[in-house]
Short mmCIF file of C-alpha atoms in Angstrom, two decimals:
data_model
loop_
_atom_site.label_atom_id
_atom_site.label_comp_id
_atom_site.label_asym_id
_atom_site.label_seq_id
_atom_site.Cartn_x
_atom_site.Cartn_y
_atom_site.Cartn_z
CA UNK S 22 33.81 8.56 31.41
CA UNK S 23 35.88 6.23 29.36
CA UNK S 24 32.93 4.19 28.43
CA UNK S 25 31.22 7.23 27.39
CA UNK S 26 34.03 8.31 25.06
CA UNK S 27 34.10 4.68 23.60
CA UNK S 28 30.33 4.76 22.87
CA UNK S 29 30.58 8.36 21.31
CA UNK S 30 33.45 7.35 19.12
CA UNK S 31 31.44 4.19 17.89
CA UNK S 32 28.50 6.55 17.17
CA UNK S 33 30.86 8.72 15.18
CA UNK S 34 32.28 5.64 13.41
CA UNK S 35 28.84 4.36 12.38
CA UNK S 36 27.56 7.74 11.15
CA UNK S 37 30.72 8.55 9.28
CA UNK S 38 31.07 5.06 7.77
CA UNK S 39 27.43 5.32 6.49
CA UNK S 40 28.22 8.65 4.79
CA UNK S 41 31.40 7.46 3.28
CA UNK S 42 30.14 4.15 1.95
CA UNK S 43 26.99 5.62 0.40
CA UNK S 44 28.79 8.70 -0.99
CA UNK S 45 32.02 7.21 -2.26
CA UNK S 46 32.88 7.58 -6.02
CA UNK S 47 31.62 4.16 -7.31
CA UNK S 48 33.46 4.61 -10.50
CA UNK S 49 36.64 5.11 -8.75
CA UNK S 50 36.13 2.10 -6.59
CA UNK S 51 35.36 -0.06 -9.66
CA UNK S 52 38.82 1.25 -11.27
CA UNK S 53 40.53 0.19 -7.98
CA UNK S 54 38.90 -3.17 -8.09
CA UNK S 55 40.16 -3.78 -11.70
CA UNK S 56 43.58 -2.83 -10.51
CA UNK S 57 43.32 -5.55 -7.90
CA UNK S 58 43.01 -3.49 -4.74
CA UNK S 59 41.69 -5.95 -1.98
CA UNK S 60 40.31 -3.12 0.20
CA UNK S 61 38.16 -1.91 -2.75
CA UNK S 62 36.97 -5.34 -3.57
CA UNK S 63 35.73 -5.55 0.00
CA UNK S 64 34.03 -2.03 -0.35
CA UNK S 65 32.52 -3.05 -3.63
CA UNK S 66 31.17 -6.46 -2.35
CA UNK S 67 29.45 -4.46 0.64
CA UNK S 68 28.04 -1.89 -1.69
CA UNK S 69 26.55 -4.63 -3.73
CA UNK S 70 24.13 -5.41 -0.78
CA UNK S 71 23.01 -1.71 0.19
CA UNK S 72 20.08 -3.03 2.40
CA UNK S 73 22.25 -5.24 4.57
CA UNK S 74 24.83 -2.57 4.89
CA UNK S 75 22.50 0.18 5.86
CA UNK S 76 20.78 -2.34 8.45
CA UNK S 77 24.05 -3.19 9.95
CA UNK S 78 25.22 0.59 10.47
CA UNK S 79 21.63 1.53 11.79
CA UNK S 80 21.49 -1.17 14.33
CA UNK S 81 25.01 -0.49 15.51
CA UNK S 82 24.50 3.24 15.70
CA UNK S 83 21.24 2.86 17.56
CA UNK S 84 22.82 0.52 20.03
CA UNK S 85 25.69 2.73 20.94
CA UNK S 86 23.59 5.87 21.01
CA UNK S 87 20.96 4.18 23.33
CA UNK S 88 23.77 2.80 25.44
CA UNK S 89 25.45 6.21 25.72
CA UNK S 90 22.10 7.81 26.67
CA UNK S 91 21.36 5.05 29.34
CA UNK S 92 24.93 5.55 30.82
CA UNK S 93 24.62 9.35 30.89
CA UNK S 94 21.07 9.14 32.43
CA UNK S 95 22.36 6.69 35.23
CA UNK S 96 25.32 8.94 35.96
CA UNK S 97 23.21 12.10 36.13
CA UNK S 98 20.50 10.47 38.29
CA UNK S 99 23.14 9.48 40.85
CA UNK S 100 24.35 13.12 40.93
CA UNK S 101 21.20 15.19 40.68
CA UNK S 102 18.39 12.65 41.44
CA UNK S 103 15.18 12.80 39.15
CA UNK S 104 16.28 16.12 37.72
CA UNK S 105 19.33 14.16 36.17
CA UNK S 106 16.89 12.74 33.50
CA UNK S 107 16.31 16.11 31.75
CA UNK S 108 20.01 17.19 32.22
CA UNK S 109 21.29 13.78 30.71
CA UNK S 110 18.76 14.09 27.81
CA UNK S 111 19.92 17.70 26.97
CA UNK S 112 23.62 17.01 27.23
CA UNK S 113 23.50 13.70 25.36
CA UNK S 114 21.33 15.14 22.55
CA UNK S 115 24.03 17.97 22.03
CA UNK S 116 26.99 15.46 22.29
CA UNK S 117 25.55 12.81 19.88
CA UNK S 118 24.35 15.65 17.44
CA UNK S 119 27.75 17.29 17.27
CA UNK S 120 30.21 14.48 17.78
CA UNK S 121 28.22 11.41 16.76
CA UNK S 122 26.43 12.82 13.73
CA UNK S 123 27.20 16.26 12.20
CA UNK S 124 31.00 16.37 12.58
CA UNK S 125 31.73 12.75 11.33
CA UNK S 126 29.24 12.86 8.57
CA UNK S 127 30.92 16.22 7.31
CA UNK S 128 34.42 14.80 7.50
CA UNK S 129 33.32 11.54 5.75
CA UNK S 130 31.58 13.38 3.03
CA UNK S 131 34.75 15.29 2.11
CA UNK S 132 36.97 12.18 2.59
CA UNK S 133 34.78 9.39 1.42
CA UNK S 134 37.29 7.35 -0.32
CA UNK S 135 39.90 7.59 2.52
CA UNK S 136 37.37 6.64 5.16
CA UNK S 137 35.77 3.73 3.20
CA UNK S 138 39.25 2.17 2.23
CA UNK S 139 40.64 2.81 5.75
CA UNK S 140 42.02 -0.33 7.63
CA UNK S 141 39.39 -1.87 9.87
CA UNK S 142 36.36 -0.06 8.58
CA UNK S 143 34.99 -2.69 6.16
CA UNK S 144 36.13 -5.59 8.50
CA UNK S 145 34.30 -4.28 11.56
CA UNK S 146 31.17 -3.73 9.50
CA UNK S 147 31.38 -7.19 8.06
CA UNK S 148 31.85 -8.78 11.57
CA UNK S 149 28.88 -6.83 12.94
CA UNK S 150 26.82 -7.78 9.78
CA UNK S 151 27.26 -11.49 10.77
CA UNK S 152 26.46 -10.80 14.43
CA UNK S 153 23.29 -8.87 13.54
CA UNK S 154 22.18 -11.31 10.82
CA UNK S 155 19.12 -12.53 12.76
CA UNK S 156 17.97 -8.99 13.31
CA UNK S 157 18.79 -7.93 9.68
CA UNK S 158 16.90 -10.82 8.36
CA UNK S 159 13.67 -9.72 10.31
CA UNK S 160 14.19 -6.02 9.31
CA UNK S 161 14.59 -7.00 5.58
CA UNK S 162 11.38 -9.09 5.76
CA UNK S 163 9.56 -6.28 7.26
CA UNK S 164 10.92 -3.42 4.94
CA UNK S 165 10.48 -5.65 1.79
CA UNK S 166 6.92 -6.38 2.73
CA UNK S 167 6.16 -2.60 3.00
CA UNK S 168 8.12 -2.06 -0.14
CA UNK S 169 5.81 -4.62 -1.78
CA UNK S 170 2.49 -3.27 -0.72
CA UNK S 171 3.49 0.33 -1.48
CA UNK S 172 4.71 -0.62 -5.15
CA UNK S 173 8.47 -0.04 -4.32
CA UNK S 174 11.48 -2.35 -5.17
CA UNK S 175 14.19 -3.38 -3.06
CA UNK S 176 17.83 -3.04 -4.41
CA UNK S 177 16.59 -2.42 -8.06
CA UNK S 178 18.40 0.86 -8.66
CA UNK S 179 21.04 0.78 -11.34
CA UNK S 180 24.66 1.38 -10.45
CA UNK S 181 24.46 4.61 -12.56
CA UNK S 182 21.60 6.02 -14.39
CA UNK S 183 21.67 7.59 -17.87
CA UNK S 184 21.04 10.96 -16.68
CA UNK S 185 24.03 10.62 -14.27
CA UNK S 186 26.31 9.64 -17.05
CA UNK S 187 25.14 12.59 -19.15
CA UNK S 188 25.89 14.95 -16.19
CA UNK S 189 29.31 13.35 -15.81
CA UNK S 190 30.09 13.81 -19.34
CA UNK S 191 28.74 17.46 -19.55
CA UNK S 192 30.82 18.16 -16.41
CA UNK S 193 33.92 16.58 -18.05
CA UNK S 194 33.50 18.77 -20.98
CA UNK S 195 33.28 22.09 -18.85
CA UNK S 196 36.36 20.90 -16.96
CA UNK S 197 38.20 20.45 -20.12
CA UNK S 198 38.61 16.66 -19.76
CA UNK S 199 36.42 15.84 -22.79
CA UNK S 200 36.36 17.74 -25.98
CA UNK S 201 33.12 19.21 -27.20
CA UNK S 202 33.06 16.97 -30.23
CA UNK S 203 33.45 13.87 -27.89
CA UNK S 204 30.54 15.22 -25.65
CA UNK S 205 28.27 15.56 -28.60
CA UNK S 206 29.22 12.11 -29.85
CA UNK S 207 28.51 10.52 -26.48
CA UNK S 208 25.20 12.28 -26.04
CA UNK S 209 24.36 11.17 -29.61
CA UNK S 210 24.90 7.45 -28.55
CA UNK S 211 22.38 7.99 -25.73
CA UNK S 212 19.85 9.46 -27.99
CA UNK S 213 20.59 6.79 -30.64
CA UNK S 214 18.61 4.33 -28.60
CA UNK S 215 15.31 6.19 -29.09
CA UNK S 216 15.83 7.59 -32.56
CA UNK S 217 13.43 6.53 -35.33
CA UNK S 218 13.90 5.99 -38.91
CA UNK S 219 11.88 8.91 -39.96
CA UNK S 220 13.84 11.26 -37.90
CA UNK S 221 17.00 10.48 -39.82
CA UNK S 222 15.76 9.54 -43.36
CA UNK S 223 16.14 11.49 -46.55
CA UNK S 224 12.68 12.87 -47.14
CA UNK S 225 10.67 11.69 -50.22
CA UNK S 226 10.81 15.05 -51.84
CA UNK S 227 14.63 15.00 -51.55
CA UNK S 228 15.07 11.45 -53.18
CA UNK S 229 16.73 11.22 -56.59
CA UNK S 230 15.21 8.16 -58.34
CA UNK S 231 15.04 6.72 -61.85
CA UNK S 232 12.01 5.54 -63.85
CA UNK S 233 12.45 2.00 -64.63
CA UNK S 234 11.67 2.60 -68.30
CA UNK S 235 14.90 4.97 -68.54
CA UNK S 236 17.84 3.47 -70.25
CA UNK S 237 20.97 2.37 -68.43
CA UNK S 238 22.73 5.14 -70.37
CA UNK S 239 20.60 7.75 -68.53
CA UNK S 240 21.18 5.97 -65.17
CA UNK S 241 25.05 6.50 -65.85
CA UNK S 242 24.47 10.23 -66.48
CA UNK S 243 22.45 10.40 -63.24
CA UNK S 244 25.08 8.76 -61.26
CA UNK S 245 27.75 11.02 -62.53
CA UNK S 246 25.57 14.19 -62.16
CA UNK S 247 24.48 13.42 -58.38
CA UNK S 248 27.41 11.55 -57.22
CA UNK S 249 25.48 8.69 -55.52
CA UNK S 250 26.59 5.11 -55.64
CA UNK S 251 22.96 3.95 -55.24
CA UNK S 252 19.90 5.21 -57.04
CA UNK S 253 16.22 3.89 -56.35
CA UNK S 254 14.34 2.83 -59.32
CA UNK S 255 10.59 3.23 -59.48
CA UNK S 256 7.65 2.21 -61.77
CA UNK S 257 4.94 4.72 -62.59
CA UNK S 258 5.35 6.53 -59.29
CA UNK S 259 7.80 7.29 -56.52
CA UNK S 260 5.36 5.41 -54.18
CA UNK S 261 6.28 2.14 -56.18
CA UNK S 262 10.03 1.81 -55.76
CA UNK S 263 10.90 -1.56 -57.24
CA UNK S 264 14.58 -1.75 -56.98
CA UNK S 265 18.04 -0.08 -56.79
CA UNK S 266 20.64 0.73 -59.32
CA UNK S 267 24.25 0.34 -58.25
CA UNK S 268 27.00 2.43 -59.83
CA UNK S 269 29.35 -0.61 -59.94
CA UNK S 270 26.83 -2.55 -61.67
CA UNK S 271 26.56 0.08 -64.48
CA UNK S 272 30.29 0.09 -64.66
CA UNK S 273 30.31 -3.63 -65.36
CA UNK S 274 28.01 -2.94 -68.33
CA UNK S 275 29.91 -0.02 -69.98
CA UNK S 276 30.86 -2.15 -72.98
CA UNK S 277 27.35 -3.12 -73.68
CA UNK S 278 24.82 -0.94 -75.41
CA UNK S 279 23.70 1.10 -72.54
CA UNK S 280 20.97 2.93 -74.41
CA UNK S 281 19.13 -0.31 -74.96
CA UNK S 282 19.91 -2.03 -71.75
CA UNK S 283 16.81 -2.66 -69.64
CA UNK S 284 17.30 -1.39 -65.99
CA UNK S 285 15.24 -4.36 -64.82
CA UNK S 286 18.07 -6.74 -65.83
CA UNK S 287 20.90 -4.94 -63.58
CA UNK S 288 18.85 -3.49 -60.76
CA UNK S 289 18.97 -5.16 -57.31
CA UNK S 290 15.91 -5.64 -54.96
CA UNK S 291 15.12 -2.82 -52.66
CA UNK S 292 15.01 -3.25 -48.83
CA UNK S 293 11.99 -1.78 -47.24
CA UNK S 294 11.57 -0.61 -43.66
CA UNK S 295 8.69 1.17 -41.81
CA UNK S 296 9.16 4.82 -40.71
CA UNK S 297 8.70 4.20 -37.04
CA UNK S 298 11.27 1.53 -36.82
CA UNK S 299 14.06 2.31 -34.25
CA UNK S 300 17.50 3.26 -35.97
CA UNK S 301 19.35 0.92 -33.69
CA UNK S 302 17.38 -2.09 -35.01
CA UNK S 303 17.68 -0.92 -38.55
CA UNK S 304 21.39 -0.85 -38.34
CA UNK S 305 21.51 -4.51 -37.19
CA UNK S 306 19.23 -5.37 -39.98
CA UNK S 307 21.20 -3.52 -42.74
CA UNK S 308 24.50 -5.21 -41.51
CA UNK S 309 22.83 -8.67 -41.45
CA UNK S 310 21.26 -8.23 -44.98
CA UNK S 311 24.51 -6.70 -46.26
CA UNK S 312 22.76 -3.67 -47.84
CA UNK S 313 23.43 -0.01 -47.42
CA UNK S 314 20.30 1.47 -48.47
CA UNK S 315 16.66 0.99 -47.33
CA UNK S 316 13.50 2.45 -48.71
CA UNK S 317 11.29 3.96 -45.87
CA UNK S 318 7.49 3.22 -46.12
CA UNK S 319 4.71 5.16 -44.44
CA UNK S 320 1.67 3.62 -42.73
CA UNK S 321 -0.13 3.45 -46.09
CA UNK S 322 2.92 1.65 -48.02
CA UNK S 323 3.78 4.69 -49.85
CA UNK S 324 7.28 6.15 -49.96
CA UNK S 325 8.27 8.31 -47.01
CA UNK S 326 11.88 8.63 -47.68
CA UNK S 327 15.20 6.49 -47.95
CA UNK S 328 17.99 5.99 -45.38
CA UNK S 329 21.53 4.76 -45.77
CA UNK S 330 24.10 3.31 -43.38
CA UNK S 331 25.78 6.67 -43.70
CA UNK S 332 22.70 8.61 -42.51
CA UNK S 333 22.72 6.20 -39.37
CA UNK S 334 26.47 6.67 -38.50
CA UNK S 335 26.16 10.42 -38.95
CA UNK S 336 23.53 10.32 -36.06
CA UNK S 337 26.44 9.42 -33.82
CA UNK S 338 29.77 11.11 -35.17
CA UNK S 339 28.10 13.97 -37.11
CA UNK S 340 28.05 14.90 -40.70
CA UNK S 341 30.36 12.89 -42.87
CA UNK S 342 31.43 15.17 -45.89
CA UNK S 343 32.72 13.55 -49.10
CA UNK S 344 33.68 15.20 -52.46
CA UNK S 345 30.01 14.89 -53.60
CA UNK S 346 28.36 16.48 -50.61
CA UNK S 347 26.92 20.05 -50.72
CA UNK S 348 29.13 22.13 -48.42
CA UNK S 349 26.39 24.53 -47.63
CA UNK S 350 26.35 25.04 -43.77
CA UNK S 351 23.18 23.71 -42.06
CA UNK S 352 23.35 26.84 -39.78
CA UNK S 353 24.88 30.24 -40.23
CA UNK S 354 24.84 32.84 -37.49
CA UNK S 355 24.46 36.34 -39.24
CA UNK S 356 25.91 39.54 -37.93
CA UNK S 357 22.56 40.78 -36.64
CA UNK S 358 22.23 37.60 -34.25
CA UNK S 359 19.73 35.80 -36.55
CA UNK S 360 20.12 32.29 -37.65
CA UNK S 361 20.08 31.29 -41.19
CA UNK S 362 19.25 27.53 -41.32
CA UNK S 363 18.59 24.77 -43.87
CA UNK S 364 14.75 24.06 -43.63
CA UNK S 365 15.65 20.36 -43.01
CA UNK S 366 17.39 21.36 -39.66
CA UNK S 367 16.21 19.81 -36.54
CA UNK S 368 13.90 22.13 -34.44
CA UNK S 369 15.71 20.69 -31.32
CA UNK S 370 19.05 21.96 -32.68
CA UNK S 371 17.60 25.35 -33.43
CA UNK S 372 16.26 25.60 -29.95
CA UNK S 373 19.64 24.77 -28.54
CA UNK S 374 21.37 27.36 -30.58
CA UNK S 375 19.09 30.23 -30.10
CA UNK S 376 17.84 29.32 -26.59
CA UNK S 377 14.27 29.37 -27.77
CA UNK S 378 11.34 26.87 -27.41
CA UNK S 379 9.87 26.18 -30.75
CA UNK S 380 7.40 23.15 -30.67
CA UNK S 381 9.00 20.02 -31.60
CA UNK S 382 6.40 17.31 -30.50
CA UNK S 383 4.57 17.08 -33.89
CA UNK S 384 7.16 18.48 -36.28
CA UNK S 385 10.97 17.61 -36.45
CA UNK S 386 12.18 20.04 -39.08
CA UNK S 387 11.92 23.90 -39.56
CA UNK S 388 10.51 23.40 -42.89
CA UNK S 389 7.77 21.05 -41.70
CA UNK S 390 6.91 23.49 -38.83
CA UNK S 391 6.60 26.32 -41.19
CA UNK S 392 4.73 24.54 -43.89
CA UNK S 393 2.21 22.98 -41.62
CA UNK S 394 1.43 26.06 -39.44
CA UNK S 395 1.02 28.28 -42.55
CA UNK S 396 -1.07 25.73 -44.34
CA UNK S 397 0.24 26.48 -47.77
CA UNK S 398 3.54 26.58 -49.72
CA UNK S 399 5.03 29.95 -48.68
CA UNK S 400 6.65 32.45 -50.97
CA UNK S 401 10.15 33.90 -50.40
CA UNK S 402 9.90 36.66 -47.82
CA UNK S 403 6.82 35.19 -46.04
CA UNK S 404 7.11 35.20 -42.30
CA UNK S 405 5.80 33.18 -39.44
CA UNK S 406 5.68 34.49 -35.77
CA UNK S 407 5.39 32.06 -32.94
CA UNK S 408 5.35 34.07 -29.58
CA UNK S 409 8.47 36.22 -29.90
CA UNK S 410 10.17 33.94 -32.46
CA UNK S 411 10.29 35.08 -36.13
CA UNK S 412 10.78 32.52 -38.95
CA UNK S 413 11.33 34.02 -42.40
CA UNK S 414 11.37 31.98 -45.59
CA UNK S 415 14.58 32.96 -47.54
CA UNK S 416 14.64 30.34 -50.34
CA UNK S 417 12.28 27.89 -52.15
CA UNK S 418 13.20 25.05 -54.22
CA UNK S 419 10.36 23.74 -56.37
CA UNK S 420 7.73 22.76 -53.90
CA UNK S 421 9.66 22.74 -50.68
CA UNK S 422 11.19 25.36 -48.35
CA UNK S 423 14.91 25.30 -48.56
CA UNK S 424 16.26 27.90 -46.14
CA UNK S 425 14.77 30.04 -43.55
CA UNK S 426 16.03 32.72 -41.13
CA UNK S 427 15.18 32.58 -37.38
CA UNK S 428 15.48 35.27 -34.78
CA UNK S 429 14.25 36.20 -31.39
CA UNK S 430 12.23 39.45 -30.98
CA UNK S 431 13.58 40.61 -27.67
CA UNK S 432 10.76 43.16 -27.40
CA UNK S 433 8.29 40.08 -27.19
CA UNK S 434 5.51 41.79 -29.24
CA UNK S 435 5.01 39.00 -31.53
CA UNK S 436 1.78 36.94 -31.87
CA UNK S 437 1.45 33.21 -32.20
CA UNK S 438 0.79 31.91 -35.67
CA UNK S 439 0.94 35.37 -37.13
CA UNK S 440 2.19 35.39 -40.77
CA UNK S 441 3.18 38.00 -43.15
CA UNK S 442 4.05 38.08 -46.85
#
């Protein structure tokens, strides 16, 4: 009977240890390791070899469970004869299930850190790992073989995935540990890795540029009017940007005859990048080249837009407002629940705010979506309906849509691509 209790206790130990070590908070263990906790260091070392850990626990658990079953069967046969086999099987199944599996696993799941760091746990598993080494080696060869032929990989999972980190950040914000602005910044950093230049750039239609034949005097007036420290210079057409005028270079020439000063003499070379370049790579290039602005080219070599270091940084920390920026809000929620939005607003952001599902695979901005689906430059008041989402043009500037109003028709009677003027 004493031996039976020992075997059941060992079964509970192995089951609980497996659950505790595999569910323990790895971030917490790493923190304890950094603080110099010896037990945490031992746990971390064991977690670094999960295949060996699991094999050790499973071998030990199977040995004690088989031993307990064999002992129970032997005792039952002595008492009940051949009928004892069935009796022993039934009783041991119940005992192992309750006391060797379910109970210790549940306890360990709720006390993973305490169990994993308890004295003797890691030490015993380490000793057994050495004893079982020959068996573990054979098992690893077999399992790795099957993983290889089935296309799997052994021990290749990262410590924590990007999705898990995002989930931790979101939970932290919900629990009040992280501010909303901090959550948005962290999520922006994750998205930054995949962001393309064309998603961030100032589009061609919004570029303020100077003809190279303009005088330096007119360039000064333009700098004062728009408040930009750098203005692109083009020859003949905006598709042929040949340089950039810096405000500080104009200041250096204020004592000269600005009306007769050729822009070619004071402009600096333009820096060109393709629209499909990743923003993270562009940032490194701009820092290395020591330039703050790049001209974005489309696949045909024409001007698609321009991008500055400020645009790149804003992708992470949000809008940076200075004294020259237009303070008009990107989004304004109106009393009727509709959303007044800048046409350059991201479709993704609109979907998040209104909890709708506007298509964002081919188009990135609201203006681009409306313009392309209508097929013409709309008039103020013209409306596009996609399923039960209404998009109404509220303001036009020149040849582009400036502001639109978006709302959800709760009755759901809208028809896709329907438009009205």
